[in-house]
CSV table of C-alpha atoms in Angstrom, one decimal:
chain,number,residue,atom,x,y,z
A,1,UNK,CA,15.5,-13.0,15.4
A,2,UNK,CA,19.0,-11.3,14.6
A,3,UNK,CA,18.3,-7.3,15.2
A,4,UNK,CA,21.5,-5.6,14.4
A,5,UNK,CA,23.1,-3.9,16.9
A,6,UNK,CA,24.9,-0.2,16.6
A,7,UNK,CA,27.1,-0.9,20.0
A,8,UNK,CA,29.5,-3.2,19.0
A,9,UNK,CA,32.1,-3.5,16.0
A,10,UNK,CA,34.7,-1.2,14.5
A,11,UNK,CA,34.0,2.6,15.0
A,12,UNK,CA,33.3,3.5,11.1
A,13,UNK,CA,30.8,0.4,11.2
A,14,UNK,CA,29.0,1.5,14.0
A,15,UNK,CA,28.9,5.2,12.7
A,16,UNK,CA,27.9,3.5,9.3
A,17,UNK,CA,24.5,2.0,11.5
A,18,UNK,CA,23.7,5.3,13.4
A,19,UNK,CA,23.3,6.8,10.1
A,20,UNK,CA,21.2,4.2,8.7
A,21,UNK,CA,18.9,3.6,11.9
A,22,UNK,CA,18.0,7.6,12.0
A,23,UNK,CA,18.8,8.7,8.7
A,24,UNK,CA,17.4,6.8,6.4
A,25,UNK,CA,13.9,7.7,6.6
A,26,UNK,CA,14.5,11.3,6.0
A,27,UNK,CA,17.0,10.5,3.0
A,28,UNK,CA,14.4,8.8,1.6
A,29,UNK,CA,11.6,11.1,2.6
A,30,UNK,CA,12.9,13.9,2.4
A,31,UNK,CA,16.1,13.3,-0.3
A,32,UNK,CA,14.3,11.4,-2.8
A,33,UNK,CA,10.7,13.0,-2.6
A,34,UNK,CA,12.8,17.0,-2.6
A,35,UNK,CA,14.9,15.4,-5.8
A,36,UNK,CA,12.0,14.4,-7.7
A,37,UNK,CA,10.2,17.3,-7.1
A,38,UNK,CA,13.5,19.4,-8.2
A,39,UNK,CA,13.2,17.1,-11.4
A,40,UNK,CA,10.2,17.9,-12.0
A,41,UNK,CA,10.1,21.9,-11.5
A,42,UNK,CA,13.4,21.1,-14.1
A,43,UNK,CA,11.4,19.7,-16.6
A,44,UNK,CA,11.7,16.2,-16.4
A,45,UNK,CA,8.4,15.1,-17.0
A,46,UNK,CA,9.0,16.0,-20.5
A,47,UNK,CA,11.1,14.4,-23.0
A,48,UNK,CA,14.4,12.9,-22.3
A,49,UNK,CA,14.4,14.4,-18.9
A,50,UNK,CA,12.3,11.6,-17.6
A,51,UNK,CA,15.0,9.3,-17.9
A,52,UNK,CA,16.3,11.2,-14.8
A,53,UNK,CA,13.1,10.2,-12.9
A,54,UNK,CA,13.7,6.0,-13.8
A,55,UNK,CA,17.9,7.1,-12.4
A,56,UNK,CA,16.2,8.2,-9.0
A,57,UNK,CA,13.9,5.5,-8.7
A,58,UNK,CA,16.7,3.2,-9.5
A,59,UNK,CA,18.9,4.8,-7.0
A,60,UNK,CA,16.4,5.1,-4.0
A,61,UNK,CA,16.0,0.7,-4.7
A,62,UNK,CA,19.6,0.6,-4.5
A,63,UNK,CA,19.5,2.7,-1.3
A,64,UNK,CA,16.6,0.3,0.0
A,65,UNK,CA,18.8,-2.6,-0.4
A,66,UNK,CA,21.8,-1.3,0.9
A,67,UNK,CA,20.1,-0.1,4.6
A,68,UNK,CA,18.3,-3.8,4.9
A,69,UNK,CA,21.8,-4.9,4.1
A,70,UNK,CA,24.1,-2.5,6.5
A,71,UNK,CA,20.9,-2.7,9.2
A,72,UNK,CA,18.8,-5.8,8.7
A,73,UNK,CA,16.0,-6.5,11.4
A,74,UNK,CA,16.1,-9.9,10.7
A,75,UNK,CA,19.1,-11.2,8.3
A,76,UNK,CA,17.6,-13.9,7.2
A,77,UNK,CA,14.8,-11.9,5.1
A,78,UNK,CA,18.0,-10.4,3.2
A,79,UNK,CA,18.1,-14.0,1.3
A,80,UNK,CA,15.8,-14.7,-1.3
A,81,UNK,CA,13.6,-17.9,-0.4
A,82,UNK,CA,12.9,-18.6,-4.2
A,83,UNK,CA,11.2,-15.3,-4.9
A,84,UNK,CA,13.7,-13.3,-6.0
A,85,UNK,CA,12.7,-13.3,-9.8
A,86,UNK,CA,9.1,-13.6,-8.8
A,87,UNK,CA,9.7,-9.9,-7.1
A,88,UNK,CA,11.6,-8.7,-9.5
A,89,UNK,CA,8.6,-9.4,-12.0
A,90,UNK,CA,6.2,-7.8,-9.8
A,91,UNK,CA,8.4,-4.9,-9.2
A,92,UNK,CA,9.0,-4.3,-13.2
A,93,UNK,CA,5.8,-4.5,-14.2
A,94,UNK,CA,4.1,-3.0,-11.8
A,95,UNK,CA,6.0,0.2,-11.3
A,96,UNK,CA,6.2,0.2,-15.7
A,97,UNK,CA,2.3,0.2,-14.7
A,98,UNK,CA,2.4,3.3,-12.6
A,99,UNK,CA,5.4,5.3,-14.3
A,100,UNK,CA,3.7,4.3,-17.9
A,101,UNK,CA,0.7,5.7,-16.4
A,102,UNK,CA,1.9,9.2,-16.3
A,103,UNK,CA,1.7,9.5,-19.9
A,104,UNK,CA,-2.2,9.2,-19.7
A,105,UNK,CA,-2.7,11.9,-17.5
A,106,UNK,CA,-3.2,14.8,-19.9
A,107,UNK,CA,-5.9,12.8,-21.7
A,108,UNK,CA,-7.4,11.2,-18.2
A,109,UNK,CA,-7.8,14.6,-16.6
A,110,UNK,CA,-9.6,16.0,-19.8
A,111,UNK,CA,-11.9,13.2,-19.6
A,112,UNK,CA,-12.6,13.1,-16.0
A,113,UNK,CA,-11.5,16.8,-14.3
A,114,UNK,CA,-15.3,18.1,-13.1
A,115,UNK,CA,-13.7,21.6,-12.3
A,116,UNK,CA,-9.9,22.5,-12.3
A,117,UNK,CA,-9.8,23.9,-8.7
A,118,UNK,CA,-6.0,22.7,-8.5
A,119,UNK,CA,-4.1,25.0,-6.4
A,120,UNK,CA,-1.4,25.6,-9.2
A,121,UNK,CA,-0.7,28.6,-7.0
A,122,UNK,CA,0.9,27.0,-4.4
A,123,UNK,CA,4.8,26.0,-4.4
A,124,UNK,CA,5.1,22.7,-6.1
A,125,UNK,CA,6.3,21.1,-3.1
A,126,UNK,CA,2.8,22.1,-1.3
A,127,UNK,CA,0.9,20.6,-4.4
A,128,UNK,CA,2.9,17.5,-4.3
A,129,UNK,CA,2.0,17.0,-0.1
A,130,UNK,CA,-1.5,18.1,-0.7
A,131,UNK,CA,-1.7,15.2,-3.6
A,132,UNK,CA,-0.2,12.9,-1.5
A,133,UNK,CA,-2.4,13.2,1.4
A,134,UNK,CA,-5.6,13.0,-0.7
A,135,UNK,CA,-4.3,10.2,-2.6
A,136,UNK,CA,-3.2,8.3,0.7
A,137,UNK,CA,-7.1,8.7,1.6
A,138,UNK,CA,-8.4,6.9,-1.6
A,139,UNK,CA,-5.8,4.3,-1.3
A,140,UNK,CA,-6.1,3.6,2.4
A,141,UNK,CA,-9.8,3.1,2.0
A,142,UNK,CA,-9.5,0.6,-1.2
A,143,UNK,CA,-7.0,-1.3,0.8
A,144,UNK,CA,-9.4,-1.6,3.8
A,145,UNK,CA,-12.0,-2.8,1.8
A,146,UNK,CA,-9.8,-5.5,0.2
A,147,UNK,CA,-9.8,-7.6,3.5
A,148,UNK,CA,-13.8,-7.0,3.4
A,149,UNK,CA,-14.6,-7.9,0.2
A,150,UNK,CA,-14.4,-11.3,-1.1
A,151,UNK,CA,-13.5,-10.2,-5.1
A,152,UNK,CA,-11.2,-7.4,-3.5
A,153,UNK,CA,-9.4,-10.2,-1.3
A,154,UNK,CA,-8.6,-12.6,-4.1
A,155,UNK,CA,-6.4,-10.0,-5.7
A,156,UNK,CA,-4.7,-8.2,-2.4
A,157,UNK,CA,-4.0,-12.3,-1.4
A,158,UNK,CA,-0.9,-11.9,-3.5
A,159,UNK,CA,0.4,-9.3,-1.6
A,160,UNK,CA,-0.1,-10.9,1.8
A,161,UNK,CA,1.6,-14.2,0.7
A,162,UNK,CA,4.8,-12.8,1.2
A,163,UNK,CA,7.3,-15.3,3.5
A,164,UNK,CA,9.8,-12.1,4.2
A,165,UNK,CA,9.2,-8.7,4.8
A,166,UNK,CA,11.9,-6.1,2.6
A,167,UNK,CA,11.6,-3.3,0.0
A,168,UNK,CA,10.8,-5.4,-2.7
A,169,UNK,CA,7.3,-6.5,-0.9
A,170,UNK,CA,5.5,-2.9,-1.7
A,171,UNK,CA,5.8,-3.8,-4.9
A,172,UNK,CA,4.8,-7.5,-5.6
A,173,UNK,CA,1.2,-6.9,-5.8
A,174,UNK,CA,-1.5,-8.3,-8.8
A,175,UNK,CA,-1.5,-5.8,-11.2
A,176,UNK,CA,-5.2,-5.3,-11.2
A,177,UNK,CA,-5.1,-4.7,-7.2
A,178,UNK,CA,-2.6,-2.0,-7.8
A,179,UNK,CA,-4.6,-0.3,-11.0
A,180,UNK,CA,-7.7,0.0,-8.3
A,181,UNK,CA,-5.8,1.0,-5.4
A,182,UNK,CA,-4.1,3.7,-7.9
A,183,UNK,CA,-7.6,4.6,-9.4
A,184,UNK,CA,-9.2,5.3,-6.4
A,185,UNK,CA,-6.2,7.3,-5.4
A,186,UNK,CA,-5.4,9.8,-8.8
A,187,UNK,CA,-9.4,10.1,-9.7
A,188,UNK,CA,-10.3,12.3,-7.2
A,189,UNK,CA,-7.2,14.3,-7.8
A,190,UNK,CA,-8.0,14.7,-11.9
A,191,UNK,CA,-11.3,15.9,-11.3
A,192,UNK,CA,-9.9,19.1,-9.8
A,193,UNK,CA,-7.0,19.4,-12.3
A,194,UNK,CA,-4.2,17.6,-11.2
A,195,UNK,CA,-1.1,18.5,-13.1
A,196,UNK,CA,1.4,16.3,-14.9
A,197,UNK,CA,4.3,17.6,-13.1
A,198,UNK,CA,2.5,16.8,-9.6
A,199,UNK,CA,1.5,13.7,-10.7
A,200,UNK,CA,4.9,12.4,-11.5
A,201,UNK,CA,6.5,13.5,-8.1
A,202,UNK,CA,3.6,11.3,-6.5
A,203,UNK,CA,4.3,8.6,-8.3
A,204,UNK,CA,8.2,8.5,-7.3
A,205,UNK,CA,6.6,9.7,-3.3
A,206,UNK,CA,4.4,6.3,-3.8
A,207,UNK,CA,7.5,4.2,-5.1
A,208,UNK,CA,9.2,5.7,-2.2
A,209,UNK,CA,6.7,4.6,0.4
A,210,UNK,CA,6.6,1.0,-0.7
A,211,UNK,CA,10.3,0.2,-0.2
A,212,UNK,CA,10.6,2.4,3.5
A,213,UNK,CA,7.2,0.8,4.3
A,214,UNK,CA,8.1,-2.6,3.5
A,215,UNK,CA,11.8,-2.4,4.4
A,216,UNK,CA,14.0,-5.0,6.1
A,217,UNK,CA,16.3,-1.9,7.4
A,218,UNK,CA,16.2,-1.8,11.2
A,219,UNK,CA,15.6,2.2,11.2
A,220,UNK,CA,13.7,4.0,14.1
A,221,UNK,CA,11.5,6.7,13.5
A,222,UNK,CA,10.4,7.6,17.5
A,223,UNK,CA,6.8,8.7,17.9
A,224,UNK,CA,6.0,9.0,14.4
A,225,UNK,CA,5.6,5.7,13.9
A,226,UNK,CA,2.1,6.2,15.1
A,227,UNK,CA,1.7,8.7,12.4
A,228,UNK,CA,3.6,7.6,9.7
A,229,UNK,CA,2.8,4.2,7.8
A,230,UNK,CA,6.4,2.5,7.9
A,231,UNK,CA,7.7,-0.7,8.9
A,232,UNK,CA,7.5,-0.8,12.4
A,233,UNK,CA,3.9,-0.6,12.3
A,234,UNK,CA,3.1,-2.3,8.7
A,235,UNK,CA,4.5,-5.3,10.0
A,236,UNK,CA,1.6,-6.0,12.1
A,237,UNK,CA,-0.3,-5.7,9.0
A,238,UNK,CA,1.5,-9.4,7.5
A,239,UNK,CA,0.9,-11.1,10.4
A,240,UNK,CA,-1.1,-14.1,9.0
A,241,UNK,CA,-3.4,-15.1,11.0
A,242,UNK,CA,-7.1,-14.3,10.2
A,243,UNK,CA,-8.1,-11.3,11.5
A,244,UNK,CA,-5.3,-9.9,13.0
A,245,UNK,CA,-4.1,-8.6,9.8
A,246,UNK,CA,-7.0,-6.3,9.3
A,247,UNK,CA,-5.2,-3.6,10.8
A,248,UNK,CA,-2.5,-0.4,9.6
A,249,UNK,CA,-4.2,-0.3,6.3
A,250,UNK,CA,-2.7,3.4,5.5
A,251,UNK,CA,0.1,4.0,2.7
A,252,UNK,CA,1.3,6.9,3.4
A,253,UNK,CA,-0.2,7.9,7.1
A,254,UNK,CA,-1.7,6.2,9.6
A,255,UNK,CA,-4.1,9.1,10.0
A,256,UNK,CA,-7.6,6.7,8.5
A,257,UNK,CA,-6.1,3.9,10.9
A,258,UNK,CA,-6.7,6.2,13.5
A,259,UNK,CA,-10.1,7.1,12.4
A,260,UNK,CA,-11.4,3.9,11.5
A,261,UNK,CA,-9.9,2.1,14.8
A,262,UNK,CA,-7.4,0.1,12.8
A,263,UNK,CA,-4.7,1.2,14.1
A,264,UNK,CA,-2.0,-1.8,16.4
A,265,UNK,CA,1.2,-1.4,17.8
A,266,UNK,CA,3.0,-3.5,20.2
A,267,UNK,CA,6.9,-2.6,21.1
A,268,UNK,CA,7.7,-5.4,22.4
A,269,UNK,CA,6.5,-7.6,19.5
A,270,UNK,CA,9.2,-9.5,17.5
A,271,UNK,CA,8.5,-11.0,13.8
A,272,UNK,CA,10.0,-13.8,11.7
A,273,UNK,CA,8.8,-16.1,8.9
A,274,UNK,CA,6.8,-18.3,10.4
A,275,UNK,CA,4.3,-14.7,11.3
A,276,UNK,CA,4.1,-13.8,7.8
A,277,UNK,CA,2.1,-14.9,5.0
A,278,UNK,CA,-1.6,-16.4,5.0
A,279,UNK,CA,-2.5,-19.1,7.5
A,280,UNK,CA,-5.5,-20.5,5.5
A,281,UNK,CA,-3.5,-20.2,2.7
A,282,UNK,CA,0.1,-21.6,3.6
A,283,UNK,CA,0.5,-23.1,0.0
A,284,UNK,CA,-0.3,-20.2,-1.9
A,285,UNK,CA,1.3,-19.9,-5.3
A,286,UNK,CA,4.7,-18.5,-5.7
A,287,UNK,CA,5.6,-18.2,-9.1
A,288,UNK,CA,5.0,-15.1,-11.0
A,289,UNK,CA,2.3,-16.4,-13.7
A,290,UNK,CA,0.4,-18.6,-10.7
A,291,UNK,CA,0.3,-15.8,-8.6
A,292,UNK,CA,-1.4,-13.7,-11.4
A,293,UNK,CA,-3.9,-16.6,-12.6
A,294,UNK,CA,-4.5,-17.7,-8.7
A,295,UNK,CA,-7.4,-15.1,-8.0
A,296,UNK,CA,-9.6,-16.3,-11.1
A,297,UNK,CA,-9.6,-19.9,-9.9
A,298,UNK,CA,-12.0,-20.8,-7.2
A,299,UNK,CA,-8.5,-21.9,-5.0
A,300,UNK,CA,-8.3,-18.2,-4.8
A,301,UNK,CA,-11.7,-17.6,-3.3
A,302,UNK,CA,-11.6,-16.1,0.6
A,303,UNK,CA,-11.9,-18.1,3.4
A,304,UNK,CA,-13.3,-17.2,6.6
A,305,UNK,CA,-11.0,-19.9,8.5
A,306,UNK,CA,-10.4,-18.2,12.4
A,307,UNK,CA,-6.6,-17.7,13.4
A,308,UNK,CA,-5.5,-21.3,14.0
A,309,UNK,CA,-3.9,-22.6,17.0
A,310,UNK,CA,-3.7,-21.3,20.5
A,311,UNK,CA,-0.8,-18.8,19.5
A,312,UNK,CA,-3.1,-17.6,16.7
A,313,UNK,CA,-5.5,-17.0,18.5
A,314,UNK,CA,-4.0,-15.4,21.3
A,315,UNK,CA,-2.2,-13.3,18.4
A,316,UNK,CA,-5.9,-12.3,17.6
A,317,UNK,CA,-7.3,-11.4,20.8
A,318,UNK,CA,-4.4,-9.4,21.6
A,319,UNK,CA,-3.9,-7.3,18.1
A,320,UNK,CA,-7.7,-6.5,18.6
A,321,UNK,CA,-7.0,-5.4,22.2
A,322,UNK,CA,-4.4,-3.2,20.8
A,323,UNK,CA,-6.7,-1.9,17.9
A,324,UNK,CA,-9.3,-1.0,20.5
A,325,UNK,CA,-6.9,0.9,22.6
């Protein structure tokens, strides 16, 4: 483990960390999430002005890398272990998937909207929270399910065959997990009339999410880490061990954790490589076109294999401790 320290160096480099480990999170929360949303009241869902919304995705990645870069928790996740282009795939098409999305809504919500009870009223920014907390509901609960359900399982496998834990991750998903995940979150919010302009800032909130939740950036966010769904607690989630992954499902909160007894946090637990990935699995596919043929092969197929080993299973026993408390 090699946890970057803010204590020691030149003065401008150890300012540089401070700023990273506490401000970070709210330039991405707040920055970011406030800039789209300025964007978007702008008129840059429309026309040219959307290339402004692929400039701020472009430049919250760039800040992503730079924080795991000036404040890694673990340096060696900052080099690629043969999955850089693999990632870089993942992340293109899948966030073409969401962003190309957008375009649908107008005809998805006049297929699907039951009764337009939107609260257009409201300031955009209160539209754009109250979409994000519904959508984090559907989501959360599709993601759950995905370690319960064989068929769901074979898909979300991609995702937890990850060997290092940065930005990048949120993103390297099967592209079929991510259209259910996304359609259990956005339906809900079409059938009551969910606006173009909203739906766009969601989208950049979700992109958002994925590289702070994911990130390789030592950053501290005090006690709302037990609220909010970032790294500190997702990495319990990528531990690999049968079981003991089932836990911090949530995307944007950990608020369903809560509720559904899912929730795990330990302090004073450190993570490498060897804790991450799939222990039934240790030879999943890597490549890009494996990863996305591996679920319709029966090699893709769940197993119910227990955490291996005595540290796996000591892992297990203690994560559901933790869970229970």
């Amino acid at each position: 483990m090699s946890t970057t320290t803010i204590t020691t160096g030149p003065l401008p480099a150890r300012a540089v960390r401070t700023a990273v480990r506490y401000g970070y999170v709210p330039a991405m929360l707040l920055g970011v999430n406030g800039a789209a949303i300025a964007l978007t009241t702008a008129g840059a869902t429309h026309g040219a002005g959307k290339v402004w919304l692929l400039v701020l995705l472009a430049a919250a990645i760039a800040a992503s890398f730079a924080a795991e870069h000036l404040l890694p928790y673990e340096s060696d996740w900052n080099r690629p272990l043969g999955d850089g282009r693999r990632d870089a795939a993942h992340t293109l098409v899948n966030e073409t998937l969401i962003l190309g999305s957008l375009a649908a809504i107008p005809a998805l919500a006049a297929a699907v909207t039951v009764a337009d009870t939107w609260p257009h009223h409201w300031p955009l920014w209160a539209q754009v929270l109250a979409a994000i907390l519904a959508a984090d509901a559907g989501i959360t609960l599709v993601h759950y399910a995905s370690h319960k359900i064989g068929m769901l399982w074979r898909f979300h496998a991609v995702h937890h065959s990850v060997k290092r834990f940065y930005g990048l991750n949120g993103l390297m998903k099967h592209p079929l997990h991510q259209t259910i995940e996304m359609t259990a979150g956005i339906t809900p919010l079409l059938a009551v009339g969910l606006p173009v302009d909203v739906a766009s800032a969601l989208a950049l909130a979700v992109a958002a999410q994925l590289l702070l939740q994911h990130s390789n950036a030592d950053y501290r966010i005090g006690p709302a880490k037990h609220v909010l769904a970032l790294n500190e607690g997702h990495r319990f989630h990528h531990l690999k061990w049968a079981g003991i992954g089932d836990v911090n499902f949530g995307l944007f909160t950990l608020i369903w954790d809560h509720a559904l007894r899912t929730y795990s946090y330990d302090g004073a637990r450190r993570f490498t490589s060897d804790d991450l990935g799939m222990a039934a699995k240790p030879h999943y596919p890597v490549r890009y076109l494996a990863q996305l043929a591996e679920p319709f092969k029966t090699s893709g197929a769940c197993t119910t294999s227990p955490a291996t080993g005595t540290a796996g299973t000591a892992a297990l026993e203690g994560a559901r401790s933790r869970a229970a408390q």
